[in-house]
Coordinates of C-alpha atoms and ligand atoms in Angstrom, one line a residue:
X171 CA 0.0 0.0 0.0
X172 CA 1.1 3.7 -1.0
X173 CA 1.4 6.5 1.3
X174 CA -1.6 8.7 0.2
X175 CA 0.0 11.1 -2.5
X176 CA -1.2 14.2 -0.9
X177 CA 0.8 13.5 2.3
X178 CA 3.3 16.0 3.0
X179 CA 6.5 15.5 4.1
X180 CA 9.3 17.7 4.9
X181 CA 12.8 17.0 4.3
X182 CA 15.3 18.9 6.2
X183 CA 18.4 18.0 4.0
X184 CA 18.9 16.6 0.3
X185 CA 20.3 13.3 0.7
X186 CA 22.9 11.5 -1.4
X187 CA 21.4 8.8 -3.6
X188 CA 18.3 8.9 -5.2
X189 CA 15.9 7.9 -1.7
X190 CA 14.6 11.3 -1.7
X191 CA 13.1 10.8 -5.2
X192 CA 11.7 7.6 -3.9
X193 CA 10.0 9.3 -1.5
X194 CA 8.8 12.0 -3.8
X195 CA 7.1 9.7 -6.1
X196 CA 4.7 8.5 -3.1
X197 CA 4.3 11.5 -1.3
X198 CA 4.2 15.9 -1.6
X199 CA 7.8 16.1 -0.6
X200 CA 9.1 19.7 0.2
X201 CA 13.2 19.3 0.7
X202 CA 14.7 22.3 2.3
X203 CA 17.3 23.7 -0.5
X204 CA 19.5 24.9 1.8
X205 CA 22.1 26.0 2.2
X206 CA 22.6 24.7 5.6
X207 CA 20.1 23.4 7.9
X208 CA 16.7 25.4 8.2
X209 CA 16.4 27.3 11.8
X210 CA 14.4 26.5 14.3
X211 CA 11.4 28.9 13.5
X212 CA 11.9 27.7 9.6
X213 CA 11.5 24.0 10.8
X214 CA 8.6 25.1 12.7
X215 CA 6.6 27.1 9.8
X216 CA 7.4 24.0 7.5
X217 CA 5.8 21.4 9.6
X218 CA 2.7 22.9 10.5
X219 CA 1.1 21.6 7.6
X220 CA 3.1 18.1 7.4
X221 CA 2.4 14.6 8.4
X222 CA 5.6 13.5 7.9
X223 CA 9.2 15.0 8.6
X224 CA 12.4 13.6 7.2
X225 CA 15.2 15.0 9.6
X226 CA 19.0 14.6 10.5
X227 CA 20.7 14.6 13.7
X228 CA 21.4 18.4 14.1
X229 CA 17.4 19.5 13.9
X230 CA 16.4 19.5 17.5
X231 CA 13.5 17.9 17.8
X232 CA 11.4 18.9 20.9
X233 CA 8.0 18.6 22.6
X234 CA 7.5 22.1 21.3
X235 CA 8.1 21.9 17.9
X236 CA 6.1 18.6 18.0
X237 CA 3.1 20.7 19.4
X238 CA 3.6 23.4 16.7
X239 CA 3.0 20.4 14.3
X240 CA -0.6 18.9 14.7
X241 CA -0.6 16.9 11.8
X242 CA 2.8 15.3 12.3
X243 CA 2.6 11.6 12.5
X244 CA 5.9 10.6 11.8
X245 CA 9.7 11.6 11.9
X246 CA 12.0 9.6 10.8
X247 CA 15.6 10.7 11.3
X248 CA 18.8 10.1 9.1
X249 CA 21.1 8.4 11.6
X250 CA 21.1 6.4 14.3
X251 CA 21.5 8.3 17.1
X252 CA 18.0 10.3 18.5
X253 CA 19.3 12.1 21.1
X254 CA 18.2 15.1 19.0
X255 CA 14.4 14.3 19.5
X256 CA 12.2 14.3 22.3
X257 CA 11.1 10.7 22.3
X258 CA 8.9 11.1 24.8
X259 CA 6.8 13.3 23.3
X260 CA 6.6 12.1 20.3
X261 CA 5.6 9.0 22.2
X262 CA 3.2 10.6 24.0
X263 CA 0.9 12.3 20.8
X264 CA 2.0 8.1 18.9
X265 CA 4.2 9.4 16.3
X266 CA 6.8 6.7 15.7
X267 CA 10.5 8.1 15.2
X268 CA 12.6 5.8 13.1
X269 CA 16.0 5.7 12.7
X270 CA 18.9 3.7 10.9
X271 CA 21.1 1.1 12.5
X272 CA 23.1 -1.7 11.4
X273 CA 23.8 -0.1 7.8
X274 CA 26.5 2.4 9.6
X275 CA 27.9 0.1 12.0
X276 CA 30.9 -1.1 10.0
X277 CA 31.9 2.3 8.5
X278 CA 31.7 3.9 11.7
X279 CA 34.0 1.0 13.2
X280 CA 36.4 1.9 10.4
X281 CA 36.4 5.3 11.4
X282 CA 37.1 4.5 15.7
X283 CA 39.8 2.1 14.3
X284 CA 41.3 5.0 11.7
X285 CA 40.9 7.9 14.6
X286 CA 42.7 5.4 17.3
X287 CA 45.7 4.5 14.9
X288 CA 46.0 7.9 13.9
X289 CA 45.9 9.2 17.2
X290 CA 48.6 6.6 18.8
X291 CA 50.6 6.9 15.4
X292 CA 50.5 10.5 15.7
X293 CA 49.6 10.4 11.9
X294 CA 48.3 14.5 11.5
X295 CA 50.8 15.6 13.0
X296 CA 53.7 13.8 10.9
X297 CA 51.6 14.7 7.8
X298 CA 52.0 19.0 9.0
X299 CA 55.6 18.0 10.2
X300 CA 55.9 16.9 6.1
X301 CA 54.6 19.5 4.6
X302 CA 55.5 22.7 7.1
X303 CA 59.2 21.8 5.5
X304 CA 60.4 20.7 9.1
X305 CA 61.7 17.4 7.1
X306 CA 65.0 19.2 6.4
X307 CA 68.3 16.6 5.8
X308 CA 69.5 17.5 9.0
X309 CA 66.5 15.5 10.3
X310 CA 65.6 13.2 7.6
X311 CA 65.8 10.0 9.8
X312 CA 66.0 10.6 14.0
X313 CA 65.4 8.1 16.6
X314 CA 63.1 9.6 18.4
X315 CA 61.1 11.6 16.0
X316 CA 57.4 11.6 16.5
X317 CA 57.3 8.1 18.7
X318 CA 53.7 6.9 19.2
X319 CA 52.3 4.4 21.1
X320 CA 52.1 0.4 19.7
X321 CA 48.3 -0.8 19.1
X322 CA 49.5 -4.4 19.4
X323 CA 50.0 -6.2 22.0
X324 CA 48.1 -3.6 24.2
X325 CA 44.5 -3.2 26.3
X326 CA 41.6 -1.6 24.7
X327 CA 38.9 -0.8 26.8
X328 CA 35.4 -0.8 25.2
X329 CA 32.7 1.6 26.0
X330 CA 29.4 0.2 25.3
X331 CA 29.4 -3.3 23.4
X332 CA 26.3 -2.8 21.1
X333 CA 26.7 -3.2 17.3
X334 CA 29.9 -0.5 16.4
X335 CA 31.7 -1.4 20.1
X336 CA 31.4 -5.3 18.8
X337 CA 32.3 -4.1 15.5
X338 CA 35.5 -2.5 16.9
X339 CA 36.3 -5.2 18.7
X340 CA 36.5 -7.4 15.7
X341 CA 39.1 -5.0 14.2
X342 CA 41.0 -4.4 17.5
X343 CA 41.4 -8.3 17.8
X344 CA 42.8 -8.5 14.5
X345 CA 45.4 -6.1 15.4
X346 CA 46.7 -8.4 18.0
X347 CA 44.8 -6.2 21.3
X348 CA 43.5 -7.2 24.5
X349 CA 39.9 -6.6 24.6
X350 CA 38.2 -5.5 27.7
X351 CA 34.2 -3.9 27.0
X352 CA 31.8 -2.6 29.2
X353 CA 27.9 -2.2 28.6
X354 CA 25.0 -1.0 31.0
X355 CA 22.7 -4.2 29.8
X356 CA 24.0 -7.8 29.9
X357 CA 25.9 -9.4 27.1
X358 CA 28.8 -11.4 26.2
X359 CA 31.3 -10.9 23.6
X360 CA 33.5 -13.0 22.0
X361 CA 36.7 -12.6 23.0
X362 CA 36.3 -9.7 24.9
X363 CA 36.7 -9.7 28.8
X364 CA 33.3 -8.0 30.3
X365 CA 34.6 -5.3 33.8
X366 CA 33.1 -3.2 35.4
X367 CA 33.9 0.6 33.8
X368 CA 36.4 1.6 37.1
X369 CA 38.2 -1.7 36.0
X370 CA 37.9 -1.0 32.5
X371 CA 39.5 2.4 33.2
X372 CA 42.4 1.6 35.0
X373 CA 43.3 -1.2 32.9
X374 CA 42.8 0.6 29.3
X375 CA 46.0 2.2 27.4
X376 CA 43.3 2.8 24.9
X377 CA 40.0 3.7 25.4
X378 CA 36.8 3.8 22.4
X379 CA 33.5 4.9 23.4
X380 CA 30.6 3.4 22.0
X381 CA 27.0 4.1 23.6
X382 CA 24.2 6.2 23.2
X383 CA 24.0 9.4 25.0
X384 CA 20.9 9.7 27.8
X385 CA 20.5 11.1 30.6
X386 CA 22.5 8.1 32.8
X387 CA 26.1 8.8 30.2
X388 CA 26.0 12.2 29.8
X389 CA 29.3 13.5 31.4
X390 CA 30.3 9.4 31.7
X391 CA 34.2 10.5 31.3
X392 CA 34.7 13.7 33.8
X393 CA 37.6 14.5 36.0
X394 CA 37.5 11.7 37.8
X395 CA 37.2 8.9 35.7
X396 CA 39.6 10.4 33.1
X397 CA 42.4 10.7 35.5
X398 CA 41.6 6.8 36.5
X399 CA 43.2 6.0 33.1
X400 CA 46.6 5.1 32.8
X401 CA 49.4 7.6 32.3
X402 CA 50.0 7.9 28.3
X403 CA 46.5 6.5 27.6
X404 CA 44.9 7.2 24.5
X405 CA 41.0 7.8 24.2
X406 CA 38.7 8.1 21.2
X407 CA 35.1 9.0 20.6
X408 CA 33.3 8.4 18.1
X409 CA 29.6 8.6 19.9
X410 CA 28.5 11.4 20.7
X411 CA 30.6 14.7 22.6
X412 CA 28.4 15.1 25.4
X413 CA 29.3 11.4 27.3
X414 CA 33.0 13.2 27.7
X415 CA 33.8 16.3 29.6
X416 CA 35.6 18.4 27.0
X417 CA 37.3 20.6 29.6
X418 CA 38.8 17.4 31.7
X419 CA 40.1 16.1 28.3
X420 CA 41.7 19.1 27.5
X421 CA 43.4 19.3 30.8
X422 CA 44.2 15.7 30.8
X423 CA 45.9 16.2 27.8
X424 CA 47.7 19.3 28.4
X425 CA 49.1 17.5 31.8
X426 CA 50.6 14.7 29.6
X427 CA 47.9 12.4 31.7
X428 CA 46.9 11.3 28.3
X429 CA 49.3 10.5 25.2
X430 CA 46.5 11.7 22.7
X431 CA 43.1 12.1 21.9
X432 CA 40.9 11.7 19.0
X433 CA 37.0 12.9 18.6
X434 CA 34.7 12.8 15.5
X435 CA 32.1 14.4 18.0
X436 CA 31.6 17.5 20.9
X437 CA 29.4 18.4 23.2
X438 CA 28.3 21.7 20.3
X439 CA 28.5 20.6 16.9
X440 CA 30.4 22.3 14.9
X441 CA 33.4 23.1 16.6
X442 CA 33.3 27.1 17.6
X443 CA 36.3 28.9 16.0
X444 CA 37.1 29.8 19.2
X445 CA 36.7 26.2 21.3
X446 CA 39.5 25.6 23.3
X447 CA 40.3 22.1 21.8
X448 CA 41.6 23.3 19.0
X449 CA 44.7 24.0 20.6
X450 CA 45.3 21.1 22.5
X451 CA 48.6 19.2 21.6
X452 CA 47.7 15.3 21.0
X453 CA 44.2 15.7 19.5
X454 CA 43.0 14.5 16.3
X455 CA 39.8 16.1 15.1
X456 CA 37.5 15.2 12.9
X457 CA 34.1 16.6 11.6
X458 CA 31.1 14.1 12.8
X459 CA 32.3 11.5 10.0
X460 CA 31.9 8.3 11.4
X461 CA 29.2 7.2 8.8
X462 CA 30.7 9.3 5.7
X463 CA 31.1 6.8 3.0
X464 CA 29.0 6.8 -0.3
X465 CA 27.9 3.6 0.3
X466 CA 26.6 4.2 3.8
X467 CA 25.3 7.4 3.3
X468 CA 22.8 6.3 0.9
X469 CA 22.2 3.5 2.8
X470 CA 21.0 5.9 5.7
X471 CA 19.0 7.2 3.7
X472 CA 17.5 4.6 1.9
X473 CA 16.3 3.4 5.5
X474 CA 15.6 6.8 7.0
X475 CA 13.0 6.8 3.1
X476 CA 12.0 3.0 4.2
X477 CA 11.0 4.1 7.7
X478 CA 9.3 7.2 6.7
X479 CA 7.0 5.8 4.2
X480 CA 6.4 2.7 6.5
X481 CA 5.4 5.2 9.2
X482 CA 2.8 6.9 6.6
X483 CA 1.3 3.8 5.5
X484 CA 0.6 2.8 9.4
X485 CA 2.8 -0.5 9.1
X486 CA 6.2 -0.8 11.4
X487 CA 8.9 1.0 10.8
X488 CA 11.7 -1.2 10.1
X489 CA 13.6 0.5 12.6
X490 CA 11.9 2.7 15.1
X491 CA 13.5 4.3 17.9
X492 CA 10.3 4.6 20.3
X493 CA 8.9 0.9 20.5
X494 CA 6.2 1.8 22.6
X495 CA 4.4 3.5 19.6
X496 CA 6.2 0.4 17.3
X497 CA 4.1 -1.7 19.3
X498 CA 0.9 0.1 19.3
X499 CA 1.1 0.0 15.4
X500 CA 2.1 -3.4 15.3
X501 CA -1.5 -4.0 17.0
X502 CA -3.3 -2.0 15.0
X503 CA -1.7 -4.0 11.7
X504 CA -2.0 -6.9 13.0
X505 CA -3.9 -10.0 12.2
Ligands
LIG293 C1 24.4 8.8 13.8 O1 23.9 8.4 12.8 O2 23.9 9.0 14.8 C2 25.9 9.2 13.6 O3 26.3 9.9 14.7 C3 26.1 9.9 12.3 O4 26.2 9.0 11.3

């Protein structure tokens, strides 16, 4: 069954691949042309006439934009992460919120795996010390120019074993590393030695973080816990900013606590021009990339497309993020 063609939908993004055309054929889809993202009060005019709403992870999503939207019945958002929408509210007027994991998972492992080697390799800064012309004869080849740390042979604690921290584990193993993981829910891993996070801490040269941010890991590495590592450790995230305190990272590198950082996220997205981190020796940067491949991109939206128009129709989502509402649909389709 079709989405009824005069549904409207509003997409807050083009999106690589062709989903969006997809989308168009079965429903009035009005796609924000950018450039950028549309503000708040632009989001808001747009959706007080739609049913559906095709979003990313940087539209905040909250209960009152949801009331400014009486006809919304569904979001669906193009990642996996939904920290960026109220789920409760949407639960609480039944609009499903889907979302897209499982086609990401491996691309962003790649990414954790590329941000931790390049961080204990020290790899941006060789590739400035290259081309700043600091390569001069006199140093073409010195003993103790830009030592790193090895992956091999050392501990890598896990933060969060879902999908990507089992995914990272797979590669870490493969690079001859001692697995430890910690996740809030039960689970068992091959090959990877479940601890408690103090233990996983204080045991870690290398730390990867790997769960969702909520209201219980927000702040989950502060102070505290980030001077619990080992001296010279190395931590990367990959998640989402807000589970790490930005300023204890930045002291804990400026200290020498840590070896070297790397982050693909932060707690405000992007970076301000004038954010401290950007001066921090030992920290890799990166711009919220973890899922940026052409394959996985239009993957994500393929499913973000799949969800949306499942949503419309009144069937399940493939993947919705509020299963409360999955399940009241479920009953309603249901034999
Ligand atoms: C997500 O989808 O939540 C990632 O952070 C971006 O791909």
């Amino acid at each position: 069954m079709a989405a009824d063609s005069g549904t409207r939908v509003f997409a807050t993004r083009t999106l690589p691949g062709d989903a969006l055309e997809r989308a168009g054929r079965e429903v009035e889809l009005e796609v924000w042309p950018g450039p950028g993202a549309p503000s708040p009060e632009e989001l808001r005019d747009r959706l007080a006439s739609c049913e559906g709403l095709l979003c990313l992870l940087t539209d905040r999503i909250d209960a009152p934009l949801l009331a400014a939207a009486p006809r919304l019945r569904v979001v669906s958002s193009c990642s996996v992460g939904v920290d960026h929408v109220d789920l409760a509210a949407a639960s609480a007027r039944g609009i499903p919120v889907g979302h897209t994991p499982g086609v990401l998972t491996e691309t962003t492992a790649d990414l954790a795996f590329a941000l931790l080697l390049a961080a204990a390799r020290r790899i941006p800064e060789a590739d400035r010390f290259v081309r700043s012309g600091a390569w001069t004869p006199a140093r073409s080849w010195e003993p103790d120019l830009l030592l790193g740390r090895d992956l091999h042979g050392a501990v890598l604690g896990l933060i969060g074993l879902g999908a990507i921290g089992r995914a990272v584990a797979a590669r870490a193993q493969g690079f001859g590393m001692r697995v430890l993981g910690w996740n809030r829910s039960p689970c068992e891993v091959a090959g990877v030695e479940r601890v408690p996070l103090p233990e996983l801490l204080a045991r870690s040269a290398f730390v990867s973080l790997h769960v969702a941010l909520c209201d219980d890991t927000r702040g989950l590495l502060g102070p505290a816990e980030l001077a619990s590592l080992p001296r010279g450790a190395v931590l990367v995230n990959t998640a989402r900013g807000g589970l790490v305190d930005e300023s204890a990272l930045a002291a804990a590198l400026r200290s020498g606590h840590l070896a070297a950082a790397a982050l693909d996220v932060y707690e405000a997205e992007p970076l301000p021009p004038d954010s401290p981190l950007l001066g921090v020796p030992g920290l890799v940067l990166a711009p919220h990339i973890g899922s940026a491949s052409v394959a996985t991109r239009a993957r994500m939206a393929d499913l973000a497309v799949d969800n949306l128009l499942a949503g419309l129709r009144s069937e399940p989502m493939p993947h919705c993020a509020n299963p409360e509402v999955r399940q009241d649909l479920a009953r309603r389709t249901g034999p």
